[in-house]
mmCIF file of C-alpha atoms and ligand atoms in Angstrom:
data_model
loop_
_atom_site.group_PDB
_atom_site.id
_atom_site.type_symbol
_atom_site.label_atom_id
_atom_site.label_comp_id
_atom_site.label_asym_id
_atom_site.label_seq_id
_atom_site.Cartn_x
_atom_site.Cartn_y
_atom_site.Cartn_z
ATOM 1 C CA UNK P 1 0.839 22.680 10.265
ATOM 2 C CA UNK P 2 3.486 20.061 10.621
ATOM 3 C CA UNK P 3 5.849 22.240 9.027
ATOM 4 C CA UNK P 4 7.217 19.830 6.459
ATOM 5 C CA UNK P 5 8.361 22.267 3.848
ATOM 6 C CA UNK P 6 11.420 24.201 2.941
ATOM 7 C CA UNK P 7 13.291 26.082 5.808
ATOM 8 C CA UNK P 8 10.027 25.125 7.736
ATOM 9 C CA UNK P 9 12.291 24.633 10.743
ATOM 10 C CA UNK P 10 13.203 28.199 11.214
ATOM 11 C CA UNK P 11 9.662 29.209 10.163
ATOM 12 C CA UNK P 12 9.870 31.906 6.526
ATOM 13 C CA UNK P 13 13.683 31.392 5.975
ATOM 14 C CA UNK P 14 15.566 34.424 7.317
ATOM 15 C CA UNK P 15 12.558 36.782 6.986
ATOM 16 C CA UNK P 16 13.901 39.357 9.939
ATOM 17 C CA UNK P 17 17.136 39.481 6.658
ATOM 18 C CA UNK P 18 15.535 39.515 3.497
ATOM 19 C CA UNK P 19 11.809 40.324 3.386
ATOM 20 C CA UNK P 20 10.825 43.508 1.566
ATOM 21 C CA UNK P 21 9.601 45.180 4.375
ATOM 22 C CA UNK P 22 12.631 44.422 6.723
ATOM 23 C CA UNK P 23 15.732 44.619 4.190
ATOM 24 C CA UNK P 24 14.793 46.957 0.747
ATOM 25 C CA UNK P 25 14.584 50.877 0.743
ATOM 26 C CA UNK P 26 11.960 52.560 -0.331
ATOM 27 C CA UNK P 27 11.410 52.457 -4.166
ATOM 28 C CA UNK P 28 11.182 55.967 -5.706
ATOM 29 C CA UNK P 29 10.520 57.278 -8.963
ATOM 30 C CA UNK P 30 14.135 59.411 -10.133
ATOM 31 C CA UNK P 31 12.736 61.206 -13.169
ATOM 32 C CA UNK P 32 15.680 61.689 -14.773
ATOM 33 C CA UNK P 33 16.858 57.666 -14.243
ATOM 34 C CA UNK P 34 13.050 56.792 -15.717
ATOM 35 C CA UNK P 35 13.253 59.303 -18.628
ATOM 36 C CA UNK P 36 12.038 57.049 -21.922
ATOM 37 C CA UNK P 37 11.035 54.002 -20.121
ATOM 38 C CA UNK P 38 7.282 53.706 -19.520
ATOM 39 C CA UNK P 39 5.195 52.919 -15.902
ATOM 40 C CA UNK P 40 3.793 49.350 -17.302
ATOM 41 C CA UNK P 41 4.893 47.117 -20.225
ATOM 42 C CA UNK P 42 3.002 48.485 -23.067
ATOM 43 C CA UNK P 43 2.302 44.441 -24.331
ATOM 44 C CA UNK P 44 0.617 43.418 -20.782
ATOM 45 C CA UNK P 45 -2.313 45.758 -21.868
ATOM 46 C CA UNK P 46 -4.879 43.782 -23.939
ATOM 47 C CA UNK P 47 -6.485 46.714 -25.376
ATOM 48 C CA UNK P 48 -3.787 48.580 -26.399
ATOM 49 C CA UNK P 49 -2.855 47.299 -29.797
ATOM 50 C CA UNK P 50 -6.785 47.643 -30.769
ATOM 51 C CA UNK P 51 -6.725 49.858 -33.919
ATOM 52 C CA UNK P 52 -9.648 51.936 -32.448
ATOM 53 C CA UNK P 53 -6.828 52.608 -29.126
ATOM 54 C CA UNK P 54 -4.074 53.531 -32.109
ATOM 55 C CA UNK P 55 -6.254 56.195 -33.616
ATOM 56 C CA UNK P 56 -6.817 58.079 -30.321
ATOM 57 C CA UNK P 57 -2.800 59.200 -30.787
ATOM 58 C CA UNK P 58 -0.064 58.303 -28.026
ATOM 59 C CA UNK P 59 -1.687 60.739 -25.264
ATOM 60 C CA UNK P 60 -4.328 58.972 -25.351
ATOM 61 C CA UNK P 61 -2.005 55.815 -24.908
ATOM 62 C CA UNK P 62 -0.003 57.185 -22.547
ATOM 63 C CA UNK P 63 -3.307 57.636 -20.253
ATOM 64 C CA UNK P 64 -4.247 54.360 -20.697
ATOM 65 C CA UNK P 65 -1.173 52.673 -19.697
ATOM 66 C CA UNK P 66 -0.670 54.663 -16.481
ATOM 67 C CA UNK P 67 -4.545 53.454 -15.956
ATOM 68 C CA UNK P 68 -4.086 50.034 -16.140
ATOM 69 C CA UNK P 69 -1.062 50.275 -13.970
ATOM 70 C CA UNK P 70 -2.636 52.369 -11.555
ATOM 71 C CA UNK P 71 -5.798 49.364 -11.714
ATOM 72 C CA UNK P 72 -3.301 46.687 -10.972
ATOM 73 C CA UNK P 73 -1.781 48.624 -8.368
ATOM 74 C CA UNK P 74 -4.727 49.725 -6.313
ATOM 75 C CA UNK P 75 -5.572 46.132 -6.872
ATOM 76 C CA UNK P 76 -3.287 44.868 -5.163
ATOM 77 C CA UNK P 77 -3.428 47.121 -2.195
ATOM 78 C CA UNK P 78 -7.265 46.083 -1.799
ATOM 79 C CA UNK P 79 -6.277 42.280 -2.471
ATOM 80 C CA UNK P 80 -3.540 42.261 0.315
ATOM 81 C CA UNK P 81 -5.614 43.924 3.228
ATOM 82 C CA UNK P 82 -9.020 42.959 2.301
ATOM 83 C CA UNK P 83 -8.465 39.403 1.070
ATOM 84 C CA UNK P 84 -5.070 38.116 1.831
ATOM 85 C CA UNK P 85 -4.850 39.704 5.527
ATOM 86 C CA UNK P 86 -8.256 39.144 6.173
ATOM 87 C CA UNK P 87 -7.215 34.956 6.384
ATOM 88 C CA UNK P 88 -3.971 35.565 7.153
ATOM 89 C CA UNK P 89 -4.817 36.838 10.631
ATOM 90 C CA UNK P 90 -6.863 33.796 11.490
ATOM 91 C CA UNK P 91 -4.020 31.468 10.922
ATOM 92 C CA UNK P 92 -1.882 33.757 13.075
ATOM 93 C CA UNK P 93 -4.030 34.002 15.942
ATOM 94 C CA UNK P 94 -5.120 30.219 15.726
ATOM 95 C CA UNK P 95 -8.404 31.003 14.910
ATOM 96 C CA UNK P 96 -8.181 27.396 12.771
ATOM 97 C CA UNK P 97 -9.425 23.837 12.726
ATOM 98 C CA UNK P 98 -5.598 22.730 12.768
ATOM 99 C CA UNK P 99 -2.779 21.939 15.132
ATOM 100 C CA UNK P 100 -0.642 24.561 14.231
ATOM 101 C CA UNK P 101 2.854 24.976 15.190
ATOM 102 C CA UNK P 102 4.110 27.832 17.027
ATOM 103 C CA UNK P 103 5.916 28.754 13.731
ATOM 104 C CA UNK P 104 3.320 28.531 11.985
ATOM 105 C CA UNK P 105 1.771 31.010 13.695
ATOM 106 C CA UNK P 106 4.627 33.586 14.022
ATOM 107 C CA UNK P 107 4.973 32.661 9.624
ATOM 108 C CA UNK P 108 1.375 34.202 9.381
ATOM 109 C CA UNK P 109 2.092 37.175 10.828
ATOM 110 C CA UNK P 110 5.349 37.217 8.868
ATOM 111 C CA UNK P 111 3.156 37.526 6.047
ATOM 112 C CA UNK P 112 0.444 39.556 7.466
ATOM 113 C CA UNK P 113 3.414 42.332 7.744
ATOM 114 C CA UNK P 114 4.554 41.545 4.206
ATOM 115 C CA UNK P 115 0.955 41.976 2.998
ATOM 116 C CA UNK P 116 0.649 45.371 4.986
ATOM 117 C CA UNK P 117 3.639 46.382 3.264
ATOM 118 C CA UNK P 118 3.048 45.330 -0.301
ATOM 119 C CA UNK P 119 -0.348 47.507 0.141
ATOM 120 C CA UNK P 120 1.251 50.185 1.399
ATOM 121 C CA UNK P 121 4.181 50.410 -1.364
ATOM 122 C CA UNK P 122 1.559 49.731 -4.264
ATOM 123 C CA UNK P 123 -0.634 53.124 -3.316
ATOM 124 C CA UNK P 124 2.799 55.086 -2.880
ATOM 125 C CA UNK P 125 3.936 54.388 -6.371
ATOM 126 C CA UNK P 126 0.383 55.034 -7.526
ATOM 127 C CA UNK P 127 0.357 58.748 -5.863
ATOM 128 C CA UNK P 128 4.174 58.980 -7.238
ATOM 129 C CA UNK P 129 3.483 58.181 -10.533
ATOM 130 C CA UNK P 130 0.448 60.150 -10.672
ATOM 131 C CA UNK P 131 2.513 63.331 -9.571
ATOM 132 C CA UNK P 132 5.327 62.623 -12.218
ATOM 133 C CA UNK P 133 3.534 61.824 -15.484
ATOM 134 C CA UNK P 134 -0.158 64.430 -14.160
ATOM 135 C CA UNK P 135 -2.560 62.010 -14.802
ATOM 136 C CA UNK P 136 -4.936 61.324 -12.179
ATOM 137 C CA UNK P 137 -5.670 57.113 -11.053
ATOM 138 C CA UNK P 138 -9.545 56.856 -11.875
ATOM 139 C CA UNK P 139 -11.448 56.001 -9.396
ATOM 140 C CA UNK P 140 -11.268 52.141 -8.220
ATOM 141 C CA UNK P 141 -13.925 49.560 -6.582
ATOM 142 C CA UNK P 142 -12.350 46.874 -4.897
ATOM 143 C CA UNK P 143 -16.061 45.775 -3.800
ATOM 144 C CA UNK P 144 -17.456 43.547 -7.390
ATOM 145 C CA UNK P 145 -14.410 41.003 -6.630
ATOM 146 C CA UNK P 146 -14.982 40.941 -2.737
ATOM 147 C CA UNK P 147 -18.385 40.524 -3.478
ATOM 148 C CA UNK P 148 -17.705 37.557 -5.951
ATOM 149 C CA UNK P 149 -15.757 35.741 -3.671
ATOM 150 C CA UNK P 150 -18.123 36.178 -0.780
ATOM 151 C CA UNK P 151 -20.619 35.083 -3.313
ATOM 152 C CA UNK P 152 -18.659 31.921 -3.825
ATOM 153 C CA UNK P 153 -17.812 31.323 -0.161
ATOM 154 C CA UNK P 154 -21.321 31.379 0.260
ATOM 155 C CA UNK P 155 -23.042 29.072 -2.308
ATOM 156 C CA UNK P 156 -20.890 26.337 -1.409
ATOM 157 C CA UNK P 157 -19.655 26.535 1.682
ATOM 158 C CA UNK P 158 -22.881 28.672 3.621
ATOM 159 C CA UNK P 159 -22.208 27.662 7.338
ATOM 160 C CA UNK P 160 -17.850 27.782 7.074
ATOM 161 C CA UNK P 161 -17.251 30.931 6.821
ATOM 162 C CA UNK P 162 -13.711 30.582 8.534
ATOM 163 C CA UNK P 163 -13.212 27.984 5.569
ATOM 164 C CA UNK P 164 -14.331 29.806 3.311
ATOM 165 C CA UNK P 165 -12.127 33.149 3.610
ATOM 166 C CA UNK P 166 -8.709 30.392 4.238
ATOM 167 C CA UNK P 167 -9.589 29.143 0.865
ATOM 168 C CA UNK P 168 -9.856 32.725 -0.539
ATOM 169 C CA UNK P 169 -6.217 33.448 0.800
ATOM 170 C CA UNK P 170 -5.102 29.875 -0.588
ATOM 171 C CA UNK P 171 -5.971 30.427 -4.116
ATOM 172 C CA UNK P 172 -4.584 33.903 -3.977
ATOM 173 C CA UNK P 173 -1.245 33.249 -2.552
ATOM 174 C CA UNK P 174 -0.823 29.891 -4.926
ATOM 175 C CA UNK P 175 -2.021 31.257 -8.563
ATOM 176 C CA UNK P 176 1.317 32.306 -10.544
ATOM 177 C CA UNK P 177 0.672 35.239 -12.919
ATOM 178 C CA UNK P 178 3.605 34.807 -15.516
ATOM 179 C CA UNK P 179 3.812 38.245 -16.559
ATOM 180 C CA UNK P 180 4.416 39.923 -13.092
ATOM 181 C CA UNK P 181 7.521 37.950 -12.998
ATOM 182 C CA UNK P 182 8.786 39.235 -16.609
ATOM 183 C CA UNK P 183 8.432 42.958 -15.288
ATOM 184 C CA UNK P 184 11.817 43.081 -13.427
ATOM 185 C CA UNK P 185 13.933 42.308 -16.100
ATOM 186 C CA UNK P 186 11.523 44.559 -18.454
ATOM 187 C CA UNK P 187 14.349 47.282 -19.539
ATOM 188 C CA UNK P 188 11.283 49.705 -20.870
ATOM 189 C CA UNK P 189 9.651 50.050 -17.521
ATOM 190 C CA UNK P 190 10.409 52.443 -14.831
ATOM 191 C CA UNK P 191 13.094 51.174 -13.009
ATOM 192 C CA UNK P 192 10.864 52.117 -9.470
ATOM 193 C CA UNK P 193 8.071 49.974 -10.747
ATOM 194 C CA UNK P 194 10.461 47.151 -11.953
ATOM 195 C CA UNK P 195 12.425 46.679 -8.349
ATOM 196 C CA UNK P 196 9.053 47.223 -6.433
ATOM 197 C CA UNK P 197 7.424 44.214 -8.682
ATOM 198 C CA UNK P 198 10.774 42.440 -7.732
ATOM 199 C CA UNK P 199 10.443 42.930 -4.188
ATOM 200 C CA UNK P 200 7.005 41.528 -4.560
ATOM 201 C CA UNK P 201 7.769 38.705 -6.237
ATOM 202 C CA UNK P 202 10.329 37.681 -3.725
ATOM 203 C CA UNK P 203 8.421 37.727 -0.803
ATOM 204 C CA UNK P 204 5.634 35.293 -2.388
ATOM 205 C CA UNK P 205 7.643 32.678 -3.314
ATOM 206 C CA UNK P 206 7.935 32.288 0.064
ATOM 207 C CA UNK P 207 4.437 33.054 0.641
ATOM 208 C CA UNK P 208 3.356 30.603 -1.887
ATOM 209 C CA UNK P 209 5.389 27.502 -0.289
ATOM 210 C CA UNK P 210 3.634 28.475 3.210
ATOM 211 C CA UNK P 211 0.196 28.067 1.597
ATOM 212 C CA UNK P 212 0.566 24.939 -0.329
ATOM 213 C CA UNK P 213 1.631 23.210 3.094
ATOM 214 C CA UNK P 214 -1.289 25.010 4.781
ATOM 215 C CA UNK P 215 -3.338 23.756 2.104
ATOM 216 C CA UNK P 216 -2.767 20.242 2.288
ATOM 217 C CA UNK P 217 -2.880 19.979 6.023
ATOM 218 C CA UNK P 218 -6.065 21.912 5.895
ATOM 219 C CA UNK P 219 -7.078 19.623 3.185
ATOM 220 C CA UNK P 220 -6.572 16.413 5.563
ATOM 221 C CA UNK P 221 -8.233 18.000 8.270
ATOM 222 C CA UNK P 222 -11.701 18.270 6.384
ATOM 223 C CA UNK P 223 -14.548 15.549 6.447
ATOM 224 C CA UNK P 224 -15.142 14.175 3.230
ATOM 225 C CA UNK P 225 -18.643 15.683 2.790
ATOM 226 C CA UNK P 226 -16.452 18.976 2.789
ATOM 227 C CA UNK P 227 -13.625 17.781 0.884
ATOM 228 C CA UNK P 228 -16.336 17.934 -1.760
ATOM 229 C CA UNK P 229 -17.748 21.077 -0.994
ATOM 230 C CA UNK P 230 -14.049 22.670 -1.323
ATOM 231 C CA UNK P 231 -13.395 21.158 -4.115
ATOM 232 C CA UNK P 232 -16.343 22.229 -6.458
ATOM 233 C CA UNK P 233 -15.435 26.089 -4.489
ATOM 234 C CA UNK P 234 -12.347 25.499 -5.506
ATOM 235 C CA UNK P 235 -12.637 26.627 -9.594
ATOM 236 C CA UNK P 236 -14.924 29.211 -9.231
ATOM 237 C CA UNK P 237 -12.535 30.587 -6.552
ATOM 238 C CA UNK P 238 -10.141 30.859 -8.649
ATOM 239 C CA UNK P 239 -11.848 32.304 -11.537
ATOM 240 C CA UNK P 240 -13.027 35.185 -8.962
ATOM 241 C CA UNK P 241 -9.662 35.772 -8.246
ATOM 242 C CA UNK P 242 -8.433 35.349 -11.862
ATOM 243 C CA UNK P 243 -10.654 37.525 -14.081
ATOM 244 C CA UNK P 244 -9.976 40.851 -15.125
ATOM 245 C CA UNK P 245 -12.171 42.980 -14.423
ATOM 246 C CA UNK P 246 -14.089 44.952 -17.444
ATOM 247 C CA UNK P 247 -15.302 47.853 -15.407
ATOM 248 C CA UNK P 248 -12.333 49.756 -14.957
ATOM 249 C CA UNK P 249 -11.277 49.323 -18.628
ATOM 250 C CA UNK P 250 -14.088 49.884 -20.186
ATOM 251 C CA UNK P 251 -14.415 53.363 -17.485
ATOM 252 C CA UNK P 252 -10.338 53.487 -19.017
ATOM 253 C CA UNK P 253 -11.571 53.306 -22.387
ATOM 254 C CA UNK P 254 -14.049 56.069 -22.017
ATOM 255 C CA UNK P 255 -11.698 58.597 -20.341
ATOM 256 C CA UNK P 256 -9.316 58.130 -23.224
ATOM 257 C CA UNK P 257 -11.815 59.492 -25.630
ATOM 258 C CA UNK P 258 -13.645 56.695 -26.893
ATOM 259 C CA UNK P 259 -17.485 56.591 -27.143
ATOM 260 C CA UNK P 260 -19.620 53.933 -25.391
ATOM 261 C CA UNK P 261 -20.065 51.836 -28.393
ATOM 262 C CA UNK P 262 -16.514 51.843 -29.308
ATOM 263 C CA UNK P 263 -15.364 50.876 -26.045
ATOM 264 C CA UNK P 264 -17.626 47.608 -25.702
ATOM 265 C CA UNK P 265 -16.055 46.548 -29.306
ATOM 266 C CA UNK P 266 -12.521 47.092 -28.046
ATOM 267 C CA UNK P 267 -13.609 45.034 -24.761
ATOM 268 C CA UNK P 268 -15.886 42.228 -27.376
ATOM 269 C CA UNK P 269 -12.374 42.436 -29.442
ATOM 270 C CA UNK P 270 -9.408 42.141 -26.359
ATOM 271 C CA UNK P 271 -11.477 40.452 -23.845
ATOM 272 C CA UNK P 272 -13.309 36.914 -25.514
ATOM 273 C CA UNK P 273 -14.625 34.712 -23.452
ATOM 274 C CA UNK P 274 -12.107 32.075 -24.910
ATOM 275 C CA UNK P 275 -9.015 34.076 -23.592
ATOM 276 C CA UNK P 276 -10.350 34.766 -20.161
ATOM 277 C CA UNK P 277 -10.820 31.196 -19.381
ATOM 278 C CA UNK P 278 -7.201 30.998 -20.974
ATOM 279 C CA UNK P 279 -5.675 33.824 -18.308
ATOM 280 C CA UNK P 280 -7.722 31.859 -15.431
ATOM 281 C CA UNK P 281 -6.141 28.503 -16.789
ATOM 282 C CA UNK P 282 -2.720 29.530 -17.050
ATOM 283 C CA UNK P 283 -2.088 31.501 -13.977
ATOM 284 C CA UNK P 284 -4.239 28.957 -11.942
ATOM 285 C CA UNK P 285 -2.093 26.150 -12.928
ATOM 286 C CA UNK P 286 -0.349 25.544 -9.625
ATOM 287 C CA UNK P 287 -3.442 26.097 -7.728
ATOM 288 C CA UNK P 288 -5.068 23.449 -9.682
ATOM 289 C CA UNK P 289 -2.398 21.180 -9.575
ATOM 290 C CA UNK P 290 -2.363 21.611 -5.779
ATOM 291 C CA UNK P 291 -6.193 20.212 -6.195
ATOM 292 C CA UNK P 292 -5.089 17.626 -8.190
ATOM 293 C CA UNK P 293 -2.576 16.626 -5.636
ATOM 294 C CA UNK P 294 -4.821 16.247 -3.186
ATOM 295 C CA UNK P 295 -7.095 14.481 -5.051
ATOM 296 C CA UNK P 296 -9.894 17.133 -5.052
ATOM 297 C CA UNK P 297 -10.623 16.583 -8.728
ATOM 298 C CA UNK P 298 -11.290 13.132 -8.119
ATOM 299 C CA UNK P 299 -14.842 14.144 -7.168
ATOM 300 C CA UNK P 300 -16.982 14.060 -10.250
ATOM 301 C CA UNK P 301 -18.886 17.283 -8.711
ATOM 302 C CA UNK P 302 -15.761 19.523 -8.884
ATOM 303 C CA UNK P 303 -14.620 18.002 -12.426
ATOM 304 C CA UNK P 304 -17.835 18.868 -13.535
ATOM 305 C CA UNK P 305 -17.180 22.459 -12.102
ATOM 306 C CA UNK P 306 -14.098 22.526 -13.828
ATOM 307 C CA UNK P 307 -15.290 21.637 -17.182
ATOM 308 C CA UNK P 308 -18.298 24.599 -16.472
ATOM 309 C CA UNK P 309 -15.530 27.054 -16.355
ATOM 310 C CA UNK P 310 -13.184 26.195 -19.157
ATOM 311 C CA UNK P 311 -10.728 25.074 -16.649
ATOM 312 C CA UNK P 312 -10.487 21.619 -17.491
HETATM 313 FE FE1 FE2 Z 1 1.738 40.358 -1.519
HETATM 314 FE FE1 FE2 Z 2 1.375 37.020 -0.389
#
């Protein structure tokens, strides 16, 4: 990387001062400081509102919402070591087609620690709130998203494997999910949950600036034969990364009390087609637009990928 961005001189701006892992305490749950404020925001959950949810009564709410944080959150711990890391350590050991800088290499690791640390804080307030409200997390499978994106990786990019997981990390660390960013200042979550998302949050924006330079460079690097292959990847990347998964709702659903049957209508009802592409759309903006900047929709292949998977 030539290191053309923001603060790119000094490498991540003043990480040793202000990254999570380096400058914020620990974020603990104070029961009596979260007393009538709730673990999630209550309108992030699509399935909640669904009149066959209301008639379960508010325990059975209460379950669900701790579920669907505890999904996001065990998520994310998955996401940063499995995924994220997984790419992130390449880049930091050189392991790359590129002429990277020596701060661009001490930046990775920067972020490989961030990563490490994100996981790490996302299981503790799991296991916290788990012990202050009693409910027990489900049981959660990381594996049908790896196993998409290795999927991916592998139809159209079969002999770049490096490539392949760089691109994974790219599209993770670039998509923008709106809603994580409106949990801080969300005065009806636990104030724990609300500075941890904060902490989060901070961190990628400067994670997100690293990978849209390391995209582009990587981006010049390529042949155009592979130009194309990256850029039809590209969408369904995305969409791998994007998509909520059913499973662990629908296994939600079911430990709340509803029936099998019940809990595919509240899924058929909360979870169309049309709004999924919608999610995948609006939090892949910048990662698109990144393509776009680069020119990678320019290829009638990847446009015609794009338009396959309501992205266009
Ligand atoms: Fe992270
Ligand atoms: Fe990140």
């Amino acid at each position: 990387m030539n290191g053309n961005g923001r603060g790119s001189g000094r490498g991540i701006a003043d990480w040793y001062q202000h990254a999570g892992v380096r400058s914020r305490p620990r974020r603990t749950l104070d029961e009596e400081h979260e007393a009538g404020l709730r673990v999630f925001p209550a309108h992030l959950v699509p399935h909640l509102g669904h009149e066959a949810v209301t008639a379960l009564g508010p325990a059975a709410r209460d379950l669900l919402l701790a579920q669907h944080f505890y999904q996001y959150m065990q998520f994310t711990t998955h996401l940063e070591t499995e995924v994220v890391n997984r790419g992130t350590v390449l880049i930091a050991h050189g392991r790359v087609d590129l002429d990277l800088t020596p701060n661009a290499r001490l930046d990775a690791f920067k972020i490989y620690c961030d990563e490490g640390y994100h996981a790490l804080f996302s299981l503790d307030l799991v296991q916290q709130v788990e012990r202050a409200l009693g409910i027990p997390a489900l049981p959660y499978e990381f594996a049908p998203r790896l196993a998409r994106l290795e999927r991916t990786a592998a139809t159209f990019l079969p002999e770049h494997g490096t490539l392949g997981r760089l691109l994974q990390v790219v599209v993770f660390e670039t998509v923008v999910t709106r809603f994580l960013a409106q949990i801080p200042r969300d005065p009806t979550v636990f104030r724990a949950v609300r500075a941890a998302v904060d902490d989060h949050v901070k961190d990628e924006l400067h994670h997100h600036a690293y990978f849209v330079r390391f995209f582009k460079e990587l981006w010049a690097s390529l042949s155009p034969a592979l130009r194309r292959r990256v850029a039809c990847a590209m969408p369904h990347l995305l969409t791998d990364c994007l998509r909520p998964d059913l499973a662990p709702v629908r296994a939600a659903l079911q430990a709340a009390g509803l029936p099998t049957g019940a809990a595919a209508e509240v899924l058929a009802d909360r979870y169309e087609e049309a709004a999924l592409a919608a999610t995948v759309r609006e939090a892949g903006r910048h990662t698109l637009g990144l393509c776009e900047t680069v020119g990678a929709f320019d290829h009638p292949e990847a446009r015609e990928q794009l338009h396959l998977l309501g992205l266009a």
